[in-house]
């Protein structure tokens, strides 16, 4: 998972332009009911493991609080100086190598300073200290006495006055302004956020003289746009994803940047360099963690991934979406850049990988979250994809999911038409319809690039085989327009919905994902 792969992030850390991370591995020995692996292997094996991951571990172990505090303070000073020295060597002396960055292994008992035992069973230093070690304080006088002894061990009379307020001499020690942890701009990244300098996405348009007359690879067209986003924003935009940038036809990025890589390189490698704006690791969880950290500290990013494998980050998406929902209720939390997923190599174009690579269910997972946070886009062609991508890169405090194909496919809309269509989110394609602007006999609706092709093919067949049948074609690019406007800010009003889909005519809906979502 992300925790295991993150130990290898030091192979992607440029000591010249990037900051530094001081990992602290806190070994207290237990999880909720079992021992932890790294706490139960010999010290030399643990040290070898961390050295093998490229770190220089510093061990601080003990159970006497004051002694541990003193030794930890000395160690933190030492590793801070070590980090500063490594950065000086890279930035001033021009040393080009992958450094062995320091880290701290802190070994203390689980439940440290808590009750040593409860009901005759050991607690401190065991798994029993997890969660609520003294559970019956309301009904068991013995438990209440244990809790009181525990709390009094912190000598509250030295910390608070008779009114319960923190003593002034202690309150004076508190940091002020940006020195406060919650007020540090790096912990409230919206304070540091700057708008991207975006090129005009219209400059990358596919020329569409008539619907369906030309083909293009949608994500390859997008790649040229992202290339110039990187060029114009060399310090606050990154593309992070598994080993798929070229596979997903975004390799135009390598005309402007490289994949950052501090490990060994060989003559046969391509696009690897100590400095680059593309970060690839074949761990979707790790890429999600990188991107979340990048966004939370005031920057912008893009996460391309095979559609079937984005499920690996389901729970991480959940937590980020929950965090965004809660921060909207905190006025001091400034908005951050949206988390943008591009899902490609999708379910309908798996000609050689097949069944194992077919799963469009991430959309279903996403739309369960709050309407104030999630957005889902299904652009039918390259020009719509460009318009949607520009919109998402300008947005704040959302999770945007874009699903787009990479294979050559028909192009339907000119850029002006695409912008109008994406602005509305859903619309009637009059050029594909045969209802003459009146009431249709049937509505053929579509959402997604391949379903759009299928609906237009069906329309063509119906026009030839049943020329008197009045067909209306509706394309949906913003999936959330299908919700009522009372449930989602992008939702259609009942009147607008009926103006597209009618109030009483049959609808056949070709949808990219699982049909019950529609």
Short mmCIF file of C-alpha atoms in Angstrom, two decimals, residues 11-452:
data_model
loop_
_atom_site.label_atom_id
_atom_site.label_comp_id
_atom_site.label_asym_id
_atom_site.label_seq_id
_atom_site.Cartn_x
_atom_site.Cartn_y
_atom_site.Cartn_z
CA UNK A 11 14.16 8.45 -5.29
CA UNK A 12 11.95 11.26 -6.59
CA UNK A 13 13.17 14.09 -4.34
CA UNK A 14 15.36 16.69 -6.05
CA UNK A 15 17.63 18.18 -3.36
CA UNK A 16 18.14 21.36 -5.41
CA UNK A 17 14.55 22.44 -6.04
CA UNK A 18 12.47 20.37 -3.63
CA UNK A 19 12.05 20.55 0.10
CA UNK A 20 12.91 17.72 2.43
CA UNK A 21 10.95 15.22 4.47
CA UNK A 22 11.97 13.91 7.87
CA UNK A 23 10.10 10.62 8.37
CA UNK A 24 9.56 9.58 11.97
CA UNK A 25 8.76 5.88 12.32
CA UNK A 26 7.03 5.63 15.69
CA UNK A 27 7.37 2.05 16.87
CA UNK A 28 5.05 1.57 19.83
CA UNK A 29 4.70 -2.11 19.10
CA UNK A 30 1.02 -2.72 18.46
CA UNK A 31 -2.01 -2.08 16.32
CA UNK A 32 -5.56 -2.44 17.64
CA UNK A 33 -5.09 -6.09 18.62
CA UNK A 34 -1.82 -7.36 17.15
CA UNK A 35 1.87 -6.52 17.16
CA UNK A 36 3.31 -4.46 14.30
CA UNK A 37 5.76 -6.15 11.97
CA UNK A 38 8.56 -3.59 12.13
CA UNK A 39 8.48 -3.62 15.93
CA UNK A 40 8.99 -7.39 16.07
CA UNK A 41 11.98 -7.86 13.80
CA UNK A 42 15.55 -7.58 15.12
CA UNK A 43 17.05 -4.09 15.24
CA UNK A 44 19.71 -5.00 12.68
CA UNK A 45 17.05 -6.30 10.28
CA UNK A 46 14.98 -3.14 10.66
CA UNK A 47 18.05 -0.98 10.13
CA UNK A 48 18.98 -2.99 7.04
CA UNK A 49 15.46 -2.58 5.66
CA UNK A 50 15.52 1.19 6.10
CA UNK A 51 19.03 1.45 4.71
CA UNK A 52 17.87 -0.61 1.74
CA UNK A 53 15.07 1.88 1.16
CA UNK A 54 17.69 4.61 0.98
CA UNK A 55 17.38 6.21 4.43
CA UNK A 56 19.85 6.81 7.24
CA UNK A 57 17.98 5.81 10.40
CA UNK A 58 18.60 7.43 13.80
CA UNK A 59 17.19 5.42 16.70
CA UNK A 60 15.70 6.91 19.88
CA UNK A 61 14.26 4.34 22.29
CA UNK A 62 13.14 4.41 25.91
CA UNK A 63 10.28 4.53 28.38
CA UNK A 64 11.28 7.36 30.76
CA UNK A 65 9.57 10.47 29.32
CA UNK A 66 12.12 13.13 30.26
CA UNK A 67 15.05 11.02 29.11
CA UNK A 68 13.37 10.28 25.77
CA UNK A 69 12.44 13.94 25.29
CA UNK A 70 16.03 15.05 25.84
CA UNK A 71 17.52 12.46 23.49
CA UNK A 72 14.87 13.08 20.83
CA UNK A 73 15.59 16.82 20.94
CA UNK A 74 19.30 16.18 20.43
CA UNK A 75 18.54 13.81 17.55
CA UNK A 76 16.18 16.26 15.85
CA UNK A 77 18.82 18.98 15.99
CA UNK A 78 21.36 16.60 14.49
CA UNK A 79 19.18 15.41 11.62
CA UNK A 80 18.11 18.98 10.85
CA UNK A 81 21.76 19.92 10.46
CA UNK A 82 22.29 16.81 8.34
CA UNK A 83 19.44 17.78 5.99
CA UNK A 84 20.75 21.34 5.70
CA UNK A 85 24.23 20.03 4.87
CA UNK A 86 22.89 17.73 2.13
CA UNK A 87 20.93 20.60 0.62
CA UNK A 88 23.99 22.86 0.76
CA UNK A 89 26.07 20.25 -1.05
CA UNK A 90 23.46 19.97 -3.81
CA UNK A 91 22.56 23.65 -4.14
CA UNK A 92 25.91 25.36 -3.58
CA UNK A 93 28.58 22.74 -4.27
CA UNK A 94 26.79 21.21 -7.26
CA UNK A 95 26.95 17.63 -5.98
CA UNK A 96 24.78 15.42 -8.21
CA UNK A 97 23.89 12.19 -6.45
CA UNK A 98 21.04 10.53 -4.62
CA UNK A 99 21.56 11.35 -0.98
CA UNK A 100 20.77 9.06 1.90
CA UNK A 101 18.38 11.32 3.79
CA UNK A 102 18.07 10.97 7.58
CA UNK A 103 15.04 9.60 9.37
CA UNK A 104 14.13 8.91 12.99
CA UNK A 105 12.93 5.65 14.53
CA UNK A 106 11.22 6.47 17.83
CA UNK A 107 10.55 3.47 20.06
CA UNK A 108 8.26 4.08 23.05
CA UNK A 109 5.61 1.95 24.78
CA UNK A 110 2.09 1.94 23.38
CA UNK A 111 -0.18 3.77 25.78
CA UNK A 112 2.87 5.58 27.15
CA UNK A 113 2.19 7.30 30.52
CA UNK A 114 -1.27 5.68 30.67
CA UNK A 115 -2.46 3.12 33.24
CA UNK A 116 0.03 0.33 33.75
CA UNK A 117 -2.76 -2.17 34.35
CA UNK A 118 -6.56 -2.37 34.55
CA UNK A 119 -8.43 -5.22 36.23
CA UNK A 120 -5.13 -6.98 36.83
CA UNK A 121 -4.22 -7.02 33.13
CA UNK A 122 -1.25 -5.09 31.70
CA UNK A 123 -2.23 -2.04 29.62
CA UNK A 124 0.74 0.28 29.04
CA UNK A 125 3.06 -1.31 26.50
CA UNK A 126 0.36 -3.67 25.19
CA UNK A 127 -2.43 -3.69 22.61
CA UNK A 128 -4.97 -3.10 25.42
CA UNK A 129 -3.99 0.57 25.52
CA UNK A 130 -5.53 1.11 22.07
CA UNK A 131 -8.73 3.20 21.95
CA UNK A 132 -10.42 3.16 25.40
CA UNK A 133 -8.29 1.33 27.97
CA UNK A 134 -10.58 2.22 30.91
CA UNK A 135 -14.08 1.60 29.59
CA UNK A 136 -16.42 1.41 32.61
CA UNK A 137 -15.72 4.66 34.46
CA UNK A 138 -19.44 5.49 34.74
CA UNK A 139 -20.36 2.26 36.49
CA UNK A 140 -17.17 0.82 38.03
CA UNK A 141 -15.63 2.80 40.93
CA UNK A 142 -12.36 0.95 40.40
CA UNK A 143 -12.18 2.10 36.79
CA UNK A 144 -13.03 5.66 37.85
CA UNK A 145 -10.17 5.59 40.36
CA UNK A 146 -7.76 4.38 37.64
CA UNK A 147 -8.89 7.21 35.35
CA UNK A 148 -8.49 9.81 38.10
CA UNK A 149 -5.00 8.58 38.97
CA UNK A 150 -4.08 8.65 35.28
CA UNK A 151 -5.31 12.21 34.74
CA UNK A 152 -3.76 13.49 37.98
CA UNK A 153 -0.39 12.12 36.86
CA UNK A 154 -0.20 15.07 34.47
CA UNK A 155 -0.36 17.45 37.47
CA UNK A 156 -3.20 19.65 36.13
CA UNK A 157 -2.90 21.97 39.14
CA UNK A 158 0.41 23.15 37.69
CA UNK A 159 -1.15 23.83 34.28
CA UNK A 160 -4.50 25.47 35.09
CA UNK A 161 -5.71 28.03 37.60
CA UNK A 162 -8.72 27.54 39.87
CA UNK A 163 -11.05 28.71 37.09
CA UNK A 164 -9.75 26.07 34.70
CA UNK A 165 -7.85 28.52 32.49
CA UNK A 166 -4.32 27.86 31.27
CA UNK A 167 -1.84 29.65 33.53
CA UNK A 168 -0.59 32.91 31.94
CA UNK A 169 3.08 31.95 32.11
CA UNK A 170 2.31 28.81 30.10
CA UNK A 171 -0.03 30.56 27.67
CA UNK A 172 2.81 32.98 26.94
CA UNK A 173 4.84 30.06 25.56
CA UNK A 174 2.33 29.45 22.78
CA UNK A 175 3.49 30.46 19.28
CA UNK A 176 1.67 33.28 17.55
CA UNK A 177 0.76 34.10 13.96
CA UNK A 178 2.09 31.77 11.29
CA UNK A 179 4.17 29.93 13.90
CA UNK A 180 0.99 28.22 15.03
CA UNK A 181 0.68 24.80 13.44
CA UNK A 182 -2.82 25.39 12.07
CA UNK A 183 -1.93 28.86 10.79
CA UNK A 184 1.23 27.84 8.97
CA UNK A 185 0.54 28.62 5.28
CA UNK A 186 1.95 25.22 4.32
CA UNK A 187 -0.81 23.64 6.42
CA UNK A 188 -3.44 25.90 4.83
CA UNK A 189 -2.29 25.68 1.25
CA UNK A 190 -5.02 27.91 -0.09
CA UNK A 191 -3.07 30.85 1.34
CA UNK A 192 -0.19 29.99 -1.00
CA UNK A 193 -2.30 29.00 -4.02
CA UNK A 194 -1.79 30.95 -7.22
CA UNK A 195 -3.87 30.61 -10.37
CA UNK A 196 -2.26 28.63 -13.16
CA UNK A 197 -1.07 30.56 -16.19
CA UNK A 198 -3.11 28.52 -18.66
CA UNK A 199 -2.65 28.63 -22.41
CA UNK A 200 -5.80 29.14 -24.46
CA UNK A 201 -7.17 25.64 -24.89
CA UNK A 202 -8.82 26.74 -28.14
CA UNK A 203 -5.37 26.88 -29.73
CA UNK A 204 -5.19 23.07 -29.54
CA UNK A 205 -8.53 22.44 -31.23
CA UNK A 206 -9.10 19.66 -33.71
CA UNK A 207 -10.45 21.08 -36.97
CA UNK A 208 -13.86 19.47 -37.46
CA UNK A 209 -15.29 20.54 -40.84
CA UNK A 210 -18.34 18.34 -40.27
CA UNK A 211 -19.37 15.89 -37.53
CA UNK A 212 -17.60 12.55 -37.82
CA UNK A 213 -15.45 13.52 -40.82
CA UNK A 214 -12.10 13.37 -38.99
CA UNK A 215 -10.55 11.17 -36.35
CA UNK A 216 -8.18 12.03 -33.49
CA UNK A 217 -6.78 10.52 -30.32
CA UNK A 218 -8.49 12.59 -27.64
CA UNK A 219 -5.87 12.24 -24.92
CA UNK A 220 -3.04 12.89 -27.38
CA UNK A 221 -4.68 16.21 -28.21
CA UNK A 222 -4.95 16.93 -24.48
CA UNK A 223 -1.28 16.02 -24.03
CA UNK A 224 -0.18 18.98 -26.15
CA UNK A 225 -2.25 21.29 -23.94
CA UNK A 226 -0.81 19.78 -20.73
CA UNK A 227 2.70 20.10 -22.19
CA UNK A 228 2.26 23.85 -22.38
CA UNK A 229 0.61 24.02 -18.97
CA UNK A 230 3.83 22.50 -17.62
CA UNK A 231 5.98 24.93 -19.63
CA UNK A 232 4.03 27.95 -18.41
CA UNK A 233 3.86 26.77 -14.78
CA UNK A 234 7.25 25.21 -14.03
CA UNK A 235 6.99 25.59 -10.25
CA UNK A 236 3.43 24.74 -9.25
CA UNK A 237 2.02 22.09 -11.60
CA UNK A 238 2.83 18.39 -11.74
CA UNK A 239 1.45 15.29 -13.40
CA UNK A 240 1.45 12.30 -11.05
CA UNK A 241 0.38 8.81 -11.96
CA UNK A 242 1.35 5.18 -12.40
CA UNK A 243 3.55 4.00 -15.25
CA UNK A 244 1.11 5.15 -17.94
CA UNK A 245 1.83 8.67 -19.19
CA UNK A 246 3.01 7.50 -22.60
CA UNK A 247 0.50 4.64 -22.74
CA UNK A 248 -2.30 7.13 -22.17
CA UNK A 249 -0.99 9.20 -25.11
CA UNK A 250 0.15 12.12 -22.96
CA UNK A 251 3.78 11.78 -24.05
CA UNK A 252 3.82 15.30 -25.50
CA UNK A 253 4.58 16.22 -21.89
CA UNK A 254 8.13 14.97 -22.46
CA UNK A 255 8.69 17.74 -24.99
CA UNK A 256 8.60 20.15 -22.04
CA UNK A 257 9.76 18.15 -19.04
CA UNK A 258 11.12 14.83 -17.84
CA UNK A 259 10.10 12.21 -15.33
CA UNK A 260 11.87 13.04 -12.10
CA UNK A 261 14.20 10.18 -11.16
CA UNK A 262 17.10 10.16 -8.70
CA UNK A 263 17.93 6.45 -8.85
CA UNK A 264 20.29 4.81 -11.34
CA UNK A 265 19.78 5.59 -15.03
CA UNK A 266 20.87 3.53 -18.03
CA UNK A 267 21.51 4.37 -21.68
CA UNK A 268 18.27 2.68 -22.73
CA UNK A 269 16.12 4.83 -20.41
CA UNK A 270 13.99 7.63 -21.82
CA UNK A 271 12.78 10.89 -20.30
CA UNK A 272 14.38 10.30 -16.87
CA UNK A 273 16.16 13.18 -15.15
CA UNK A 274 16.89 14.45 -11.63
CA UNK A 275 14.45 17.27 -12.32
CA UNK A 276 11.03 16.93 -13.93
CA UNK A 277 7.35 17.72 -13.53
CA UNK A 278 6.08 14.20 -14.23
CA UNK A 279 6.19 11.75 -11.32
CA UNK A 280 5.50 8.09 -12.06
CA UNK A 281 5.41 5.18 -9.66
CA UNK A 282 3.46 1.99 -10.27
CA UNK A 283 1.45 2.52 -7.10
CA UNK A 284 -1.80 4.40 -7.55
CA UNK A 285 -2.03 4.86 -3.79
CA UNK A 286 1.38 6.47 -3.62
CA UNK A 287 0.57 8.77 -6.54
CA UNK A 288 -2.67 9.80 -4.82
CA UNK A 289 -0.72 10.57 -1.65
CA UNK A 290 1.82 12.63 -3.56
CA UNK A 291 -0.90 14.60 -5.32
CA UNK A 292 -2.94 15.22 -2.18
CA UNK A 293 0.15 16.59 -0.44
CA UNK A 294 0.96 18.75 -3.45
CA UNK A 295 -2.56 20.20 -3.54
CA UNK A 296 -2.78 20.69 0.21
CA UNK A 297 0.38 22.81 0.13
CA UNK A 298 -0.98 25.18 -2.50
CA UNK A 299 -0.09 23.72 -5.88
CA UNK A 300 -1.95 22.14 -8.84
CA UNK A 301 -1.87 18.65 -10.33
CA UNK A 302 -3.24 16.07 -12.74
CA UNK A 303 -3.70 12.33 -12.14
CA UNK A 304 -4.03 10.19 -15.30
CA UNK A 305 -4.78 6.52 -14.73
CA UNK A 306 -6.23 3.45 -16.38
CA UNK A 307 -9.92 3.48 -15.55
CA UNK A 308 -10.03 -0.07 -14.17
CA UNK A 309 -7.19 0.47 -11.71
CA UNK A 310 -8.19 3.78 -10.17
CA UNK A 311 -10.31 1.71 -7.75
CA UNK A 312 -7.08 1.09 -5.85
CA UNK A 313 -7.44 4.60 -4.35
CA UNK A 314 -11.14 4.32 -3.47
CA UNK A 315 -10.63 4.80 0.27
CA UNK A 316 -8.09 7.59 -0.23
CA UNK A 317 -10.53 9.42 -2.50
CA UNK A 318 -13.15 9.00 0.24
CA UNK A 319 -11.01 10.72 2.84
CA UNK A 320 -10.01 13.59 0.55
CA UNK A 321 -13.64 14.18 -0.43
CA UNK A 322 -14.68 14.13 3.24
CA UNK A 323 -11.90 16.59 4.06
CA UNK A 324 -13.07 18.95 1.30
CA UNK A 325 -16.64 18.71 2.57
CA UNK A 326 -15.65 19.63 6.13
CA UNK A 327 -13.26 22.44 5.14
CA UNK A 328 -16.08 24.23 3.34
CA UNK A 329 -17.59 24.78 6.78
CA UNK A 330 -14.39 26.37 8.15
CA UNK A 331 -14.09 30.02 7.07
CA UNK A 332 -10.37 30.19 7.83
CA UNK A 333 -9.65 27.29 5.45
CA UNK A 334 -8.83 28.77 2.04
CA UNK A 335 -9.85 26.86 -1.11
CA UNK A 336 -7.26 24.62 -2.74
CA UNK A 337 -6.91 23.40 -6.31
CA UNK A 338 -9.22 20.57 -7.26
CA UNK A 339 -8.06 16.97 -7.44
CA UNK A 340 -8.31 16.08 -11.13
CA UNK A 341 -8.52 12.46 -12.29
CA UNK A 342 -8.23 11.61 -15.98
CA UNK A 343 -9.47 8.04 -16.47
CA UNK A 344 -8.52 6.60 -19.82
CA UNK A 345 -7.70 3.23 -21.39
CA UNK A 346 -11.32 2.73 -20.49
CA UNK A 347 -13.80 -0.10 -20.45
CA UNK A 348 -14.97 0.12 -24.07
CA UNK A 349 -11.55 0.09 -25.76
CA UNK A 350 -9.79 -2.91 -24.26
CA UNK A 351 -9.15 -4.72 -27.52
CA UNK A 352 -6.01 -6.51 -26.31
CA UNK A 353 -6.21 -6.47 -22.49
CA UNK A 354 -9.82 -7.56 -22.25
CA UNK A 355 -11.98 -8.38 -19.25
CA UNK A 356 -9.37 -7.75 -16.54
CA UNK A 357 -9.09 -4.10 -17.62
CA UNK A 358 -12.82 -3.39 -17.75
CA UNK A 359 -14.37 -1.66 -14.75
CA UNK A 360 -16.11 1.73 -15.03
CA UNK A 361 -17.32 1.61 -11.42
CA UNK A 362 -15.20 4.43 -10.01
CA UNK A 363 -17.86 6.85 -11.22
CA UNK A 364 -20.48 5.07 -9.09
CA UNK A 365 -18.15 5.30 -6.11
CA UNK A 366 -17.52 9.01 -6.61
CA UNK A 367 -21.10 10.18 -7.03
CA UNK A 368 -22.01 8.81 -3.60
CA UNK A 369 -20.13 11.74 -2.08
CA UNK A 370 -21.52 15.21 -1.42
CA UNK A 371 -22.80 17.12 -4.42
CA UNK A 372 -20.82 20.13 -3.24
CA UNK A 373 -17.57 18.24 -3.83
CA UNK A 374 -17.80 15.82 -6.79
CA UNK A 375 -17.99 16.42 -10.54
CA UNK A 376 -17.98 13.81 -13.35
CA UNK A 377 -17.35 14.63 -17.01
CA UNK A 378 -17.68 12.36 -20.06
CA UNK A 379 -16.46 14.42 -23.05
CA UNK A 380 -17.49 12.85 -26.37
CA UNK A 381 -14.49 14.11 -28.35
CA UNK A 382 -11.15 15.92 -28.14
CA UNK A 383 -12.47 19.48 -28.29
CA UNK A 384 -14.89 18.77 -25.46
CA UNK A 385 -12.03 17.18 -23.50
CA UNK A 386 -9.95 20.34 -23.92
CA UNK A 387 -12.82 22.52 -22.71
CA UNK A 388 -13.48 20.28 -19.70
CA UNK A 389 -9.78 20.08 -18.78
CA UNK A 390 -9.42 23.86 -18.82
CA UNK A 391 -12.48 24.19 -16.60
CA UNK A 392 -11.21 21.61 -14.12
CA UNK A 393 -7.76 23.20 -13.85
CA UNK A 394 -9.41 26.50 -12.93
CA UNK A 395 -11.71 24.99 -10.31
CA UNK A 396 -11.25 24.87 -6.54
CA UNK A 397 -12.20 22.44 -3.78
CA UNK A 398 -13.64 19.75 -6.05
CA UNK A 399 -12.83 16.23 -7.07
CA UNK A 400 -13.16 16.20 -10.85
CA UNK A 401 -13.37 12.87 -12.69
CA UNK A 402 -12.89 12.99 -16.47
CA UNK A 403 -13.30 9.84 -18.56
CA UNK A 404 -11.84 10.00 -22.06
CA UNK A 405 -10.49 7.58 -24.63
CA UNK A 406 -7.02 7.43 -26.13
CA UNK A 407 -7.71 5.47 -29.32
CA UNK A 408 -8.41 7.13 -32.69
CA UNK A 409 -12.07 8.06 -32.81
CA UNK A 410 -14.54 10.28 -34.64
CA UNK A 411 -14.65 13.96 -33.78
CA UNK A 412 -18.05 15.60 -33.60
CA UNK A 413 -17.94 19.24 -32.55
CA UNK A 414 -15.98 22.30 -33.57
CA UNK A 415 -14.32 24.12 -30.71
CA UNK A 416 -17.03 26.78 -30.50
CA UNK A 417 -19.68 24.07 -30.47
CA UNK A 418 -17.74 22.12 -27.84
CA UNK A 419 -17.47 25.12 -25.54
CA UNK A 420 -21.19 25.81 -25.79
CA UNK A 421 -22.03 22.14 -25.22
CA UNK A 422 -19.73 21.76 -22.20
CA UNK A 423 -21.03 24.99 -20.69
CA UNK A 424 -24.57 23.59 -20.80
CA UNK A 425 -23.46 20.13 -19.66
CA UNK A 426 -26.11 18.38 -21.74
CA UNK A 427 -27.77 19.29 -24.99
CA UNK A 428 -29.66 18.25 -28.09
CA UNK A 429 -27.49 17.50 -31.10
CA UNK A 430 -29.82 18.85 -33.76
CA UNK A 431 -27.51 17.86 -36.61
CA UNK A 432 -27.86 14.22 -35.54
CA UNK A 433 -31.59 14.36 -34.80
CA UNK A 434 -34.52 13.87 -37.16
CA UNK A 435 -37.34 15.43 -35.13
CA UNK A 436 -37.10 18.75 -36.94
CA UNK A 437 -37.08 20.61 -33.64
CA UNK A 438 -40.49 19.25 -32.70
CA UNK A 439 -41.60 16.44 -30.43
CA UNK A 440 -39.65 13.22 -31.12
CA UNK A 441 -40.98 9.68 -31.17
CA UNK A 442 -37.93 8.50 -29.22
CA UNK A 443 -34.94 10.07 -27.48
CA UNK A 444 -31.54 8.48 -27.94
CA UNK A 445 -29.26 9.77 -25.18
CA UNK A 446 -25.56 9.14 -24.69
CA UNK A 447 -22.80 9.89 -22.19
CA UNK A 448 -19.23 8.89 -22.98
CA UNK A 449 -17.18 8.81 -26.17
CA UNK A 450 -17.90 5.22 -27.23
CA UNK A 451 -21.63 5.32 -26.35
CA UNK A 452 -21.82 8.50 -28.44
#
